[in-house]
mmCIF file with all atom_site columns, C-alpha atoms in Angstrom:
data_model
loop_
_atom_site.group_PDB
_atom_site.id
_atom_site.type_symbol
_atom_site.label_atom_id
_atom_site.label_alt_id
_atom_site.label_comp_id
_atom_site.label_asym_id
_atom_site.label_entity_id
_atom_site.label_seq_id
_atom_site.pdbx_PDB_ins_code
_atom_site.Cartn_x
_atom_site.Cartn_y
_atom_site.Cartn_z
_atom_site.occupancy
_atom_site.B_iso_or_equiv
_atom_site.pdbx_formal_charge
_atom_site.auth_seq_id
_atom_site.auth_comp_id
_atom_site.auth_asym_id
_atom_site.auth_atom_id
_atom_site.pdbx_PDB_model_num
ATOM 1   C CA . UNK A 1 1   ? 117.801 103.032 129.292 1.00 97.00 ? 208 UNK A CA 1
ATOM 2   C CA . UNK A 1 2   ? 120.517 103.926 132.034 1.00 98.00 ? 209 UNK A CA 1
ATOM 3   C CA . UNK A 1 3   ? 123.197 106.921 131.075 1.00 97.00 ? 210 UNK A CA 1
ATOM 4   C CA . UNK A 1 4   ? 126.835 107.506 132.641 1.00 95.00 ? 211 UNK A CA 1
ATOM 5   C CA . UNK A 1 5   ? 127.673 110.916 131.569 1.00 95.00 ? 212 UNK A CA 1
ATOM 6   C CA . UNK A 1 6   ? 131.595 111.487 132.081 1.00 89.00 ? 213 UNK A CA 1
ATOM 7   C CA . UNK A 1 7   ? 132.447 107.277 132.729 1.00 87.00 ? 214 UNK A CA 1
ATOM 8   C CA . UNK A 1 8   ? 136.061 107.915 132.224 1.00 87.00 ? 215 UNK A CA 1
ATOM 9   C CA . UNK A 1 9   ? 136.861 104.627 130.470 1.00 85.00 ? 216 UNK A CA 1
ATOM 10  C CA . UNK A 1 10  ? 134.616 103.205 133.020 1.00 86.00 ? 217 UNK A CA 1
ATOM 11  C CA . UNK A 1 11  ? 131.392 101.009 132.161 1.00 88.00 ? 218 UNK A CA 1
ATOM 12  C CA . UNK A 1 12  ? 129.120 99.096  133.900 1.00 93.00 ? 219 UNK A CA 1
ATOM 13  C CA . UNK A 1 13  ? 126.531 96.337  132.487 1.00 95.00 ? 220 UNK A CA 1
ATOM 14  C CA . UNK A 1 14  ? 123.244 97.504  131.697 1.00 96.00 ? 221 UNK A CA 1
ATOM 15  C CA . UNK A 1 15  ? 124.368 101.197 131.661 1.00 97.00 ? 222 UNK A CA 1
ATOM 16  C CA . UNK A 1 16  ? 125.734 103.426 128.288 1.00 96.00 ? 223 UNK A CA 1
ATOM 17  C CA . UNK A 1 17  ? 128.616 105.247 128.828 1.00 95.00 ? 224 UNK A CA 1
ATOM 18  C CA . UNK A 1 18  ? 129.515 108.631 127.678 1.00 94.00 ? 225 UNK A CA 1
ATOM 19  C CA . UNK A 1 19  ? 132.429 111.271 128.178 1.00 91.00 ? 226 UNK A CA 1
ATOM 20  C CA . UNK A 1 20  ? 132.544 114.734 126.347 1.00 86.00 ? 227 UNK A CA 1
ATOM 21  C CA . UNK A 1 21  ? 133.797 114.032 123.033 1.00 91.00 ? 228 UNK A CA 1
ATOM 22  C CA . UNK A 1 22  ? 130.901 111.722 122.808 1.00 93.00 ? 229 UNK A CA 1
ATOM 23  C CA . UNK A 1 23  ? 128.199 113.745 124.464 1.00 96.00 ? 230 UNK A CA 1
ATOM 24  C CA . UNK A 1 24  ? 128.876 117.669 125.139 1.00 96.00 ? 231 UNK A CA 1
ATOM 25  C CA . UNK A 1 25  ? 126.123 117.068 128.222 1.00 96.00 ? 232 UNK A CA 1
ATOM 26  C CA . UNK A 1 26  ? 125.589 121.188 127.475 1.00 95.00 ? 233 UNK A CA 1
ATOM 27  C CA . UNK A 1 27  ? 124.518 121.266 123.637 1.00 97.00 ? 234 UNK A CA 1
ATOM 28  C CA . UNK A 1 28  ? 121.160 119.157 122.996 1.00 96.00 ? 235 UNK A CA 1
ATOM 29  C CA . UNK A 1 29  ? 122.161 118.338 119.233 1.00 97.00 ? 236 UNK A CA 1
ATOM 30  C CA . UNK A 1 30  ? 124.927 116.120 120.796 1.00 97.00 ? 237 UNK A CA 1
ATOM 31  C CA . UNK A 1 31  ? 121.572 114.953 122.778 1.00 98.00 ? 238 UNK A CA 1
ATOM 32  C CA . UNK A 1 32  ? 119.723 114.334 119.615 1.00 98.00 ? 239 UNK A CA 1
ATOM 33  C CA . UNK A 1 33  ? 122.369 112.220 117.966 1.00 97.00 ? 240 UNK A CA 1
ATOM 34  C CA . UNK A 1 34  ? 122.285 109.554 120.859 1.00 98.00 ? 241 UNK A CA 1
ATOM 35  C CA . UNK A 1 35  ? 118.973 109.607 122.068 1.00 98.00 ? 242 UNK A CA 1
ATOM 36  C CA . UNK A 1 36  ? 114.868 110.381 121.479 1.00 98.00 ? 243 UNK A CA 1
ATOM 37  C CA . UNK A 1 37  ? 113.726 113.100 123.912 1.00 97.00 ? 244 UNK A CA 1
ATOM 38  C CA . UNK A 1 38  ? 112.034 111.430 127.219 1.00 97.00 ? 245 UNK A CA 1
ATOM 39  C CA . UNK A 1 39  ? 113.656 108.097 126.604 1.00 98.00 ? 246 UNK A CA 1
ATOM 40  C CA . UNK A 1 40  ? 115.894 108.073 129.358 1.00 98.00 ? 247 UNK A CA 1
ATOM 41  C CA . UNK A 1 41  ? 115.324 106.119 132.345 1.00 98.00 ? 248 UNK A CA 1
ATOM 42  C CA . UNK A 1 42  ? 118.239 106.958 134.579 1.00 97.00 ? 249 UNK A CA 1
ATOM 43  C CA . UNK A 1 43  ? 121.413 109.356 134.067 1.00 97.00 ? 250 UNK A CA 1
ATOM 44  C CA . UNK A 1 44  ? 124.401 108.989 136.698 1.00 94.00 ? 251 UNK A CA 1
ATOM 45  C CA . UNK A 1 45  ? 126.777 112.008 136.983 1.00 92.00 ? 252 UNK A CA 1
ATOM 46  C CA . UNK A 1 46  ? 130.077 111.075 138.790 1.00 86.00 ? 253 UNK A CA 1
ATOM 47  C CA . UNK A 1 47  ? 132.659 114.330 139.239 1.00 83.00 ? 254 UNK A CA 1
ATOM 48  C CA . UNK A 1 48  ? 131.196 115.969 135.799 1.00 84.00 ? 255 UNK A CA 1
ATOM 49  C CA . UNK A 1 49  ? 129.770 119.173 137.217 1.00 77.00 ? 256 UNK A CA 1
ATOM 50  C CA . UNK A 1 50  ? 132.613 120.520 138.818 1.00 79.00 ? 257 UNK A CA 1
ATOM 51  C CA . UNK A 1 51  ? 133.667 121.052 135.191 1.00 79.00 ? 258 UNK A CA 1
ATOM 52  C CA . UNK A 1 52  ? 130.701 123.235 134.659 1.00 82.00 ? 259 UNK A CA 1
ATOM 53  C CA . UNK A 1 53  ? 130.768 126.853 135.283 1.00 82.00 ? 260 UNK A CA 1
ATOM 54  C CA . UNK A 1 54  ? 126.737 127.393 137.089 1.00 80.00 ? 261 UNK A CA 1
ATOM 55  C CA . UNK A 1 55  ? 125.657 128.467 133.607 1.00 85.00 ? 262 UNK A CA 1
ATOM 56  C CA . UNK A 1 56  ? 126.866 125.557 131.877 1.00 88.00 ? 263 UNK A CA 1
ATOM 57  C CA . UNK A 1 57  ? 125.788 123.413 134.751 1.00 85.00 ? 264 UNK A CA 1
ATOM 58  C CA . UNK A 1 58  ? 121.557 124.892 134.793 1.00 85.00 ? 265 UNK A CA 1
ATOM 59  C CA . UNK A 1 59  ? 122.032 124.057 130.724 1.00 90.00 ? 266 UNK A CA 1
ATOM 60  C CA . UNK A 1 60  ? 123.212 120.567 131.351 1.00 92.00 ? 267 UNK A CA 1
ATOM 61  C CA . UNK A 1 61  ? 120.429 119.425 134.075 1.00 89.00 ? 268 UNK A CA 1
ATOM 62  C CA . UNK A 1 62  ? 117.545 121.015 131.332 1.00 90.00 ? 269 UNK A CA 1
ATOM 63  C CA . UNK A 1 63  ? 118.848 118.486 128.836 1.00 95.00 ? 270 UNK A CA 1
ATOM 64  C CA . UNK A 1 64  ? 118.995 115.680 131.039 1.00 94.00 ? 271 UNK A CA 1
ATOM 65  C CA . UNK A 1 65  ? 115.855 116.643 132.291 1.00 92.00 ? 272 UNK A CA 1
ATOM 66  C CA . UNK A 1 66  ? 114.571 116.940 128.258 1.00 95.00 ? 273 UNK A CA 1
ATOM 67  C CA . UNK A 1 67  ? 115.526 113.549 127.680 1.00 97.00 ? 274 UNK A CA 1
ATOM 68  C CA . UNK A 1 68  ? 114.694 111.543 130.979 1.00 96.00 ? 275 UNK A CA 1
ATOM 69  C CA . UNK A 1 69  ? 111.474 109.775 130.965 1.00 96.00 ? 276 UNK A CA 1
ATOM 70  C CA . UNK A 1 70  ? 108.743 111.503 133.386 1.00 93.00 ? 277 UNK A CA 1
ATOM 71  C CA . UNK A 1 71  ? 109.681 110.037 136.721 1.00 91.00 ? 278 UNK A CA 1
ATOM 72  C CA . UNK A 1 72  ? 113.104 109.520 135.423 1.00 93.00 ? 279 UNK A CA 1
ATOM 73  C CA . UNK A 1 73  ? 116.229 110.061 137.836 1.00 92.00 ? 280 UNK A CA 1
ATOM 74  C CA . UNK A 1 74  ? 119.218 112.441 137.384 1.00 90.00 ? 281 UNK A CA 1
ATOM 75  C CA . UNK A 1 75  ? 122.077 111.276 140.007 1.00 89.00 ? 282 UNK A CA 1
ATOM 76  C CA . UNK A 1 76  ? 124.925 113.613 140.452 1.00 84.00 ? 283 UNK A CA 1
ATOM 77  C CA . UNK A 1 77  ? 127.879 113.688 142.800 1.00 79.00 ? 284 UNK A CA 1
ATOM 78  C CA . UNK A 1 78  ? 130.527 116.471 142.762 1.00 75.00 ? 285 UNK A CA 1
ATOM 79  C CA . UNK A 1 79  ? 132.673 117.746 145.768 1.00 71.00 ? 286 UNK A CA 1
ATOM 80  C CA . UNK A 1 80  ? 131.382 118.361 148.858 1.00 65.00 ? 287 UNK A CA 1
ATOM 81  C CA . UNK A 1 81  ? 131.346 122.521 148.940 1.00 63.00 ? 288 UNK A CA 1
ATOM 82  C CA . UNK A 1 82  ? 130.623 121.779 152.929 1.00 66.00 ? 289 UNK A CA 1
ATOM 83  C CA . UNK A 1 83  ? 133.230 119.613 154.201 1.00 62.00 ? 290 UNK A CA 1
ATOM 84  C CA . UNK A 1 84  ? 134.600 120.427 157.069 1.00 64.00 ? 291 UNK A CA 1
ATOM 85  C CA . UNK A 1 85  ? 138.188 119.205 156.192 1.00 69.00 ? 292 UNK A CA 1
ATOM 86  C CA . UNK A 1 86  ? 140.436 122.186 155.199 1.00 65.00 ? 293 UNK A CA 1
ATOM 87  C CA . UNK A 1 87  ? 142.764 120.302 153.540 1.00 70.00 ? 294 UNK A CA 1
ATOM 88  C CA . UNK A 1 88  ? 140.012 118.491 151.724 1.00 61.00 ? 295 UNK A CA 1
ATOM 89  C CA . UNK A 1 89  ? 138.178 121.714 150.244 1.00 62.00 ? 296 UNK A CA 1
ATOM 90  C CA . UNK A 1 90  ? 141.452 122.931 149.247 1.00 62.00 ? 297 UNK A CA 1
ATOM 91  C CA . UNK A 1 91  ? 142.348 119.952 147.400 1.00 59.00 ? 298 UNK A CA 1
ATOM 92  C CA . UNK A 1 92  ? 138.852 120.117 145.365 1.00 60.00 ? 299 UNK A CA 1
ATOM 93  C CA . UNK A 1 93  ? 138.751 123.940 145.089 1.00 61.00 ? 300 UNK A CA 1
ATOM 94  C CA . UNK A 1 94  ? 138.673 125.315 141.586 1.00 61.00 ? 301 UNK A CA 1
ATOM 95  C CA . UNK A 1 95  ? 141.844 126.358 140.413 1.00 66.00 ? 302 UNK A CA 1
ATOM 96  C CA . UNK A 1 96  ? 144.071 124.224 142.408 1.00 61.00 ? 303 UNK A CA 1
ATOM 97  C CA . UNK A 1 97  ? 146.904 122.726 140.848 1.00 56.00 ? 304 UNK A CA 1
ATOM 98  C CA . UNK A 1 98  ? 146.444 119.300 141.883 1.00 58.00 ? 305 UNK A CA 1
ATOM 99  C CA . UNK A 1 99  ? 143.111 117.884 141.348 1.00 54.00 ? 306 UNK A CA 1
ATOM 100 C CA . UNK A 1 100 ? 141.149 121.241 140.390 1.00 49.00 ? 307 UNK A CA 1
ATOM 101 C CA . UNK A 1 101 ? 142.488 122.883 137.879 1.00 54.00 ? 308 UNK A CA 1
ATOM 102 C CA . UNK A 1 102 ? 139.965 122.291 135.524 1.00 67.00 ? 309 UNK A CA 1
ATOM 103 C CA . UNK A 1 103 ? 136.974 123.095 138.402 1.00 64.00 ? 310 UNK A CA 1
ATOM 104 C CA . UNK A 1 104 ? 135.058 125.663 137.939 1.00 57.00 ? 311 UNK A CA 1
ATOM 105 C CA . UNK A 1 105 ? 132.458 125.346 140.842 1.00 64.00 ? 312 UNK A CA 1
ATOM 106 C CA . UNK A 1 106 ? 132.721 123.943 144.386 1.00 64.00 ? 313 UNK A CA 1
ATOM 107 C CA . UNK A 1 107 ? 128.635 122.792 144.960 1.00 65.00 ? 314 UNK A CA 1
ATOM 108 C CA . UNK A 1 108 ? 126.964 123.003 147.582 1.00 58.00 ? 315 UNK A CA 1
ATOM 109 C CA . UNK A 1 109 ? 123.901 120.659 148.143 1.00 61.00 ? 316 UNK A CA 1
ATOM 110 C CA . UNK A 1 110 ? 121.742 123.790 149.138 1.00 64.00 ? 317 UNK A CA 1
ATOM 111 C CA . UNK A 1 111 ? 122.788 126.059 146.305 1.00 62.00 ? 318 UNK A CA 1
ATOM 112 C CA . UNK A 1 112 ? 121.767 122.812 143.696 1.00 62.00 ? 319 UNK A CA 1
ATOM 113 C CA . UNK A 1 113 ? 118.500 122.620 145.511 1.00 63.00 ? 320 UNK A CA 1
ATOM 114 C CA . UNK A 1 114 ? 117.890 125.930 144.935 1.00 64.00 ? 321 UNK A CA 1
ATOM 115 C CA . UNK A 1 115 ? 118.865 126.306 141.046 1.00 60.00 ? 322 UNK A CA 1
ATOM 116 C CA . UNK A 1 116 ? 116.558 123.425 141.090 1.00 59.00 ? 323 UNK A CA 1
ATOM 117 C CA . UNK A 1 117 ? 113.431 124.823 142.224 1.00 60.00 ? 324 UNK A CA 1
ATOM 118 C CA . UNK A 1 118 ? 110.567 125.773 139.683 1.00 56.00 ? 325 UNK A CA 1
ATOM 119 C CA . UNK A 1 119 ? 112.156 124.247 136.961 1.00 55.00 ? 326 UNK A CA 1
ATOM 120 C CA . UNK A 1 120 ? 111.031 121.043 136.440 1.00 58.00 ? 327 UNK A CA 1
ATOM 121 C CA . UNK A 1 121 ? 113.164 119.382 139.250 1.00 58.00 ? 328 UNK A CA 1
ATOM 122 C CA . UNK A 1 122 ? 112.259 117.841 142.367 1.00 60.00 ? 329 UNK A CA 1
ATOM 123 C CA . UNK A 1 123 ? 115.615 117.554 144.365 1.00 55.00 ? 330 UNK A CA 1
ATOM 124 C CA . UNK A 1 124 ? 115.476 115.469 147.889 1.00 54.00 ? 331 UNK A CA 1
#
């Protein structure tokens, strides 16, 4: 089974789609209602964990880890906290009127790695 958590109205074949009112990624009886625990083969995570604060964020990889299969693959992508473009990291920063207003994290690929680490994850 292959998961799109936040598709937007998106879908692609051979993949179930999900935004928030369907699956609050952070509370594992929304979890329960769609899914058996380690049945999960793949979960894709597009521009969802920007929306996180880092609390909400830790809580949200434990339940996708909870119900991917062992060897299973969790695939986010949020805003690069480490661009070098100025403009770009203010355009992406949390609070900004245009496109962040509802960010509450800029990540940076070190600082996931790091959450990660004794907790079940193996990040690259």
């Amino acid at each position: 089974m292959k998961v799109i958590i936040g598709a937007g109205g998106s879908s692609q074949p051979g993949w179930i789609s999900f935004n928030q009112d369907d699956l609050d990624i952070t509370r594992l009886t929304d979890w329960a209602k769609h899914f058996s625990k380690a049945s999960i083969d793949c979960i894709v995570a597009e521009h969802v964990w920007e929306h996180l604060t880092m609390e909400q964020g830790f809580i949200a990889a434990v339940n996708c880890w909870l119900y991917l299969k062992p060897g299973g693959n969790l695939r986010l992508a949020v805003p690069d906290g480490l661009h070098p473009s100025f403009n770009y990291f203010n355009w992406v920063k949390p609070g900004n009127w245009i496109n962040g207003d509802d960010h509450k994290v800029c990540t940076r690929t070190e600082a996931l790695r790091e959450s990660s680490k004794g907790h079940c994850f193996n990040a690259p």
